mmCIF file of C-alpha atoms in Angstrom:
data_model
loop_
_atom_site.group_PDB
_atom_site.id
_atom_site.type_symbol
_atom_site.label_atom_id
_atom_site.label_comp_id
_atom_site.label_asym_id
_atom_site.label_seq_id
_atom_site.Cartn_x
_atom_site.Cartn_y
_atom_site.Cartn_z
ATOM 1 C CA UNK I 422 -7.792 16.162 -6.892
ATOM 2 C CA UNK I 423 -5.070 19.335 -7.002
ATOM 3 C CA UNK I 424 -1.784 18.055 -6.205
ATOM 4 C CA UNK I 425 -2.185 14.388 -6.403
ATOM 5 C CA UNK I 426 1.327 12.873 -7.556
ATOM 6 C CA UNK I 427 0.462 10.485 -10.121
ATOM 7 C CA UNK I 428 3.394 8.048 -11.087
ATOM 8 C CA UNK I 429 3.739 6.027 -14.268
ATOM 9 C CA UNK I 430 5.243 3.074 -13.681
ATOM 10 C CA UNK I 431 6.593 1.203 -16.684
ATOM 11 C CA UNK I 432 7.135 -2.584 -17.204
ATOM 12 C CA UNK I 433 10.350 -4.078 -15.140
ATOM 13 C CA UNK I 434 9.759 -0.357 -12.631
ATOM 14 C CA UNK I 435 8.904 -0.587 -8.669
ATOM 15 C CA UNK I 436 6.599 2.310 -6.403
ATOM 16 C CA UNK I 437 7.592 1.666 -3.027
ATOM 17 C CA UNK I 438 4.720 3.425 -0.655
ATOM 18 C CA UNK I 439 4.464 3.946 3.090
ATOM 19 C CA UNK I 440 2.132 6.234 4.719
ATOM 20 C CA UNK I 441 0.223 7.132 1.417
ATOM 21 C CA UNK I 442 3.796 8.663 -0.329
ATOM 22 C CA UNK I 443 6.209 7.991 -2.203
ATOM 23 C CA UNK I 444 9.042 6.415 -0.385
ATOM 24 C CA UNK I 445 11.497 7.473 -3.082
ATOM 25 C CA UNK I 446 11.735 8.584 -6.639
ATOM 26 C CA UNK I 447 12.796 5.436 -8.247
ATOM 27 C CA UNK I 448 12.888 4.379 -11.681
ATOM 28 C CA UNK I 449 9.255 5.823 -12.665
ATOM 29 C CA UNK I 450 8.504 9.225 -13.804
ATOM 30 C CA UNK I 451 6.026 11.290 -11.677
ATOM 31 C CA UNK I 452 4.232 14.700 -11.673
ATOM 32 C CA UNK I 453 1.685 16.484 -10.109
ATOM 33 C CA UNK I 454 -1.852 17.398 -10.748
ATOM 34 C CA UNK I 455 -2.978 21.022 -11.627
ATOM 35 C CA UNK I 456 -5.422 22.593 -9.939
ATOM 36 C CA UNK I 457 -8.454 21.152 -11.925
ATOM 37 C CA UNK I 458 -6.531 17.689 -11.076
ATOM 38 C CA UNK I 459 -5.461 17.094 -14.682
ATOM 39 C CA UNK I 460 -1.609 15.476 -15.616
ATOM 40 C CA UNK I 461 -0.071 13.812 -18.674
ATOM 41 C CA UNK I 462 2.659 11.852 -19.083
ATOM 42 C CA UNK I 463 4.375 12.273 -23.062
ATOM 43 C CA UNK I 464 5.378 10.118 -24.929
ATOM 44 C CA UNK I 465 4.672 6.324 -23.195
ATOM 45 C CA UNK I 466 6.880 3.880 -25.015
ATOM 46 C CA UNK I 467 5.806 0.889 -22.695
ATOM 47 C CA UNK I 468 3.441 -1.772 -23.236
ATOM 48 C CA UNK I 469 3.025 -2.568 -20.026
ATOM 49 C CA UNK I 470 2.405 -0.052 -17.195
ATOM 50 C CA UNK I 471 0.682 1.161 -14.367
ATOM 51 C CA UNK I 472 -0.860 4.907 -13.137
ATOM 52 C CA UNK I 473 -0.609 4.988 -9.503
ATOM 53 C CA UNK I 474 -2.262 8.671 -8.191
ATOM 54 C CA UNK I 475 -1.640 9.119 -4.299
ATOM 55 C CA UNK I 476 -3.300 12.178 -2.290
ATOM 56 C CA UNK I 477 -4.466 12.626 1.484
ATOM 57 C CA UNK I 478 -7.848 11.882 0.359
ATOM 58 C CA UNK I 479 -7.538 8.489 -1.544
ATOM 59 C CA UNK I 480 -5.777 6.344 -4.306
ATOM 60 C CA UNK I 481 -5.445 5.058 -7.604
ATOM 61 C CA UNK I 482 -4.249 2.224 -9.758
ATOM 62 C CA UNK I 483 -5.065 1.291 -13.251
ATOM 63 C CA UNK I 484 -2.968 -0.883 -15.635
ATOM 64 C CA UNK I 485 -2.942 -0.105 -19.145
ATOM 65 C CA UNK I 486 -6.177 -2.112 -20.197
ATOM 66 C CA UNK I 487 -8.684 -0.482 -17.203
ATOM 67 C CA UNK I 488 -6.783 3.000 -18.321
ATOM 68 C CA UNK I 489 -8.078 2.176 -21.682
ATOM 69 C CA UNK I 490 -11.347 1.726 -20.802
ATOM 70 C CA UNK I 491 -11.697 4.694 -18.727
ATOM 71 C CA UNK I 492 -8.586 7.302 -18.617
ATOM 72 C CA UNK I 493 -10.530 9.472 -16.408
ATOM 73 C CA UNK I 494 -8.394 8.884 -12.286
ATOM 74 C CA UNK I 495 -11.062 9.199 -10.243
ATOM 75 C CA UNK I 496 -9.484 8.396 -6.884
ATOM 76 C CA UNK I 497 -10.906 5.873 -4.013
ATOM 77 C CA UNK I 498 -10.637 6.586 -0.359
ATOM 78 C CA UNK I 499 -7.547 5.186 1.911
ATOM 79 C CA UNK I 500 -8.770 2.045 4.089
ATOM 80 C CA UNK I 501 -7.605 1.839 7.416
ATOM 81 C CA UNK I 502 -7.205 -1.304 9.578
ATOM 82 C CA UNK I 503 -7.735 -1.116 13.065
ATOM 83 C CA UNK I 504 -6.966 -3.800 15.911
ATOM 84 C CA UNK I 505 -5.669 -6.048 18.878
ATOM 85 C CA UNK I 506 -2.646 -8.404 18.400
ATOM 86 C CA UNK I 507 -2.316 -11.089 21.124
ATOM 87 C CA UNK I 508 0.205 -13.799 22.054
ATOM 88 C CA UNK I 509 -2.232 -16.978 22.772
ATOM 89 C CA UNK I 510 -4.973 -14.745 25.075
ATOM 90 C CA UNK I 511 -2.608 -11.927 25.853
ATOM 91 C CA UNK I 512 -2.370 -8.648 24.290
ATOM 92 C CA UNK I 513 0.911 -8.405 22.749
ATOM 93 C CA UNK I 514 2.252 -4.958 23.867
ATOM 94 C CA UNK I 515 4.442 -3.236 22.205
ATOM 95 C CA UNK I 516 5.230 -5.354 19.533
ATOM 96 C CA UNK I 517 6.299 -4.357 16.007
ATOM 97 C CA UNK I 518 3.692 -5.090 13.278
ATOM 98 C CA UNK I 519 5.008 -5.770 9.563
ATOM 99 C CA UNK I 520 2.569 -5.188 6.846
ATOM 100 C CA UNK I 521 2.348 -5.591 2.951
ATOM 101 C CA UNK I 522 -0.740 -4.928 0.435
ATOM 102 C CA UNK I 523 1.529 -6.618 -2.688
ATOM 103 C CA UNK I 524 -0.304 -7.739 -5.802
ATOM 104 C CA UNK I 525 0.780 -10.722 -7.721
ATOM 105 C CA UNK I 526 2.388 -10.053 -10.453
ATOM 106 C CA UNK I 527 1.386 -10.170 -13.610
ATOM 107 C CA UNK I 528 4.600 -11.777 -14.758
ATOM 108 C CA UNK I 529 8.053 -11.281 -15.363
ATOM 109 C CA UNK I 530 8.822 -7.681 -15.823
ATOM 110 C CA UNK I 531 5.345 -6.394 -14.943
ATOM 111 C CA UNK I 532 5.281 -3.135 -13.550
ATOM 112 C CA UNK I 533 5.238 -3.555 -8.954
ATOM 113 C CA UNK I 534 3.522 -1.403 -6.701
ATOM 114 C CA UNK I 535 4.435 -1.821 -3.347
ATOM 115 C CA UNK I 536 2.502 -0.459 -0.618
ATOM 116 C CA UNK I 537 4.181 -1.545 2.864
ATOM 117 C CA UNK I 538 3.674 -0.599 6.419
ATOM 118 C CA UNK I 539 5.161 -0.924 9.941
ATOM 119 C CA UNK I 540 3.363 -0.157 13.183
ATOM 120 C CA UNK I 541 3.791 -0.749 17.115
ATOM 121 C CA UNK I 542 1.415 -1.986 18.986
ATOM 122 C CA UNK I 543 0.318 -0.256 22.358
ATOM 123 C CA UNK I 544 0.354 -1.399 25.954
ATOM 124 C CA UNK I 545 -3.192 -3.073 25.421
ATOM 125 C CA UNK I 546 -1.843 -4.547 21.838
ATOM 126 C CA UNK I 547 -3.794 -2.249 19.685
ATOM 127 C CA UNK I 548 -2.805 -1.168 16.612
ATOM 128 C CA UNK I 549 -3.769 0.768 13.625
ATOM 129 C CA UNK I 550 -3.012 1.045 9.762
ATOM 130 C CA UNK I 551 -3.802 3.635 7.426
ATOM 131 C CA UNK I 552 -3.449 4.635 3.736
ATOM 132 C CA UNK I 553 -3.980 1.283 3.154
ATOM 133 C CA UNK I 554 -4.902 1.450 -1.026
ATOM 134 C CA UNK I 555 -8.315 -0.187 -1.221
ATOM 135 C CA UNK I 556 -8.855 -3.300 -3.091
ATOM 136 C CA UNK I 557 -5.528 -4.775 -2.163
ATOM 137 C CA UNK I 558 -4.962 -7.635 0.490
ATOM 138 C CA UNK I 559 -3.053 -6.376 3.385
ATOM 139 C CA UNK I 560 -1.002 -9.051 4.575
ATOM 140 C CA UNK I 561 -0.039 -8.112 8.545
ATOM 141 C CA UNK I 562 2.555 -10.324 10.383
ATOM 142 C CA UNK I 563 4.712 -9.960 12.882
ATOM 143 C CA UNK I 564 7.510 -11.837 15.163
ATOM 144 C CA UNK I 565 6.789 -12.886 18.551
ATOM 145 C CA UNK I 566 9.841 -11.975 20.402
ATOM 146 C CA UNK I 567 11.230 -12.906 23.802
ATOM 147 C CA UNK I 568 13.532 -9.918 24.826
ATOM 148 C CA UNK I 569 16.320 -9.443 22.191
ATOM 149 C CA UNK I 570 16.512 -13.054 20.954
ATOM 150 C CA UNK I 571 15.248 -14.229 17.574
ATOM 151 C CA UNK I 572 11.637 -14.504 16.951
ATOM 152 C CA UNK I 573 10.283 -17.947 18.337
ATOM 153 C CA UNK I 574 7.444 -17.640 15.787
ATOM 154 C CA UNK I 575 5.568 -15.244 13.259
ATOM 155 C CA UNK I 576 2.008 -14.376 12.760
ATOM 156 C CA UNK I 577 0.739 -13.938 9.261
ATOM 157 C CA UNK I 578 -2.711 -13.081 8.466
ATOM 158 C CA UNK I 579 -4.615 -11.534 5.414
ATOM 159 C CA UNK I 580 -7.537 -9.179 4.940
ATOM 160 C CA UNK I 581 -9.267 -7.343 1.991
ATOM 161 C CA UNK I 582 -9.670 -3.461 2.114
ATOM 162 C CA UNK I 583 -12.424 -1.787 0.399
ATOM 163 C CA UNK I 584 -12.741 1.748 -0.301
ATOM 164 C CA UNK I 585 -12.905 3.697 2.994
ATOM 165 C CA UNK I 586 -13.492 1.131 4.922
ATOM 166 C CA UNK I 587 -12.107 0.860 8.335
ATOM 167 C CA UNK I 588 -11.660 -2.578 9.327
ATOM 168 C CA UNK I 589 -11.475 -3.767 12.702
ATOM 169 C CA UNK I 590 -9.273 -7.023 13.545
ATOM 170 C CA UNK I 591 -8.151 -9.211 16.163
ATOM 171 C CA UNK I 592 -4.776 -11.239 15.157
ATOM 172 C CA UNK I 593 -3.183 -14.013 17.178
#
């Protein structure tokens, strides 16, 4: 796709990602695609790395043995994860949702992509997520509150994304 940004991110380097963007710049190098959705990145020294391409209409990630295989970025549609959060039977309203789709990594110095989200939940405790990167785990907690005081407890849940899928949830 035209004017993807496509980051290479190099062994020991971090993409931070919220709202399918780049938080900030970082430590990897980045361009754009042209207009027939081509890019290159010179000269890569590393033996370990990662091409992350981000655009309104999907994402990408390939290490540098699937890259190998098949250089051509072909990107994947966003998931989205819809839902209700409760406290025991009641919809928790209002409420500040954390979420993560982190990958294990691959070991020490491996390149990190990390895709994070924050949301509020509405008066009926619904929520929603998007530009979630498909084939990740999104891991959605959040801290059950009593006014201003510390949180009494956390929820913490999982759920696989597939490729423009919208999944629909109900957490606590």
């Amino acid at each position: 796709a035209a004017g993807a940004q496509v980051c290479l991110v190099e062994a020991g380097m971090k993409l931070n990602i919220a709202g399918g963007q780049r938080v900030r710049p970082g430590d990897h190098r980045s361009t754009l695609t042209d207009e027939n959705g081509s890019y290159a990145f010179p000269d890569v020294m590393a033996d370990r790395w990662k091409l992350v391409a981000i655009h309104a209409k999907g994402y990408l990630e390939q290490d540098e043995h699937v890259h190998a295989k098949s250089p051509q970025a072909i990107l994947q549609p966003w998931g989205t994860v819809q839902g209700v959060f409760r406290i025991g039977s009641q919809p928790a309203a209002k409420r500040l949702l954390n979420a993560s789709a982190r990958l294990v990594s691959r070991g020490y110095g491996a390149p990190e992509i990390r895709p994070e989200f924050e949301t509020q939940t509405d008066e009926d405790g619904r929520f929603a997520i998007r530009f979630v990167p498909p084939g990740r785990m999104l891991r959605l907690g959040g801290p059950v509150r009593e006014g201003n005081h510390q949180p009494l407890s956390g929820v913490q849940v999982g759920f696989p994304i597939a490729a423009g899928q919208t999944l629909r949830v109900s957490v606590g």
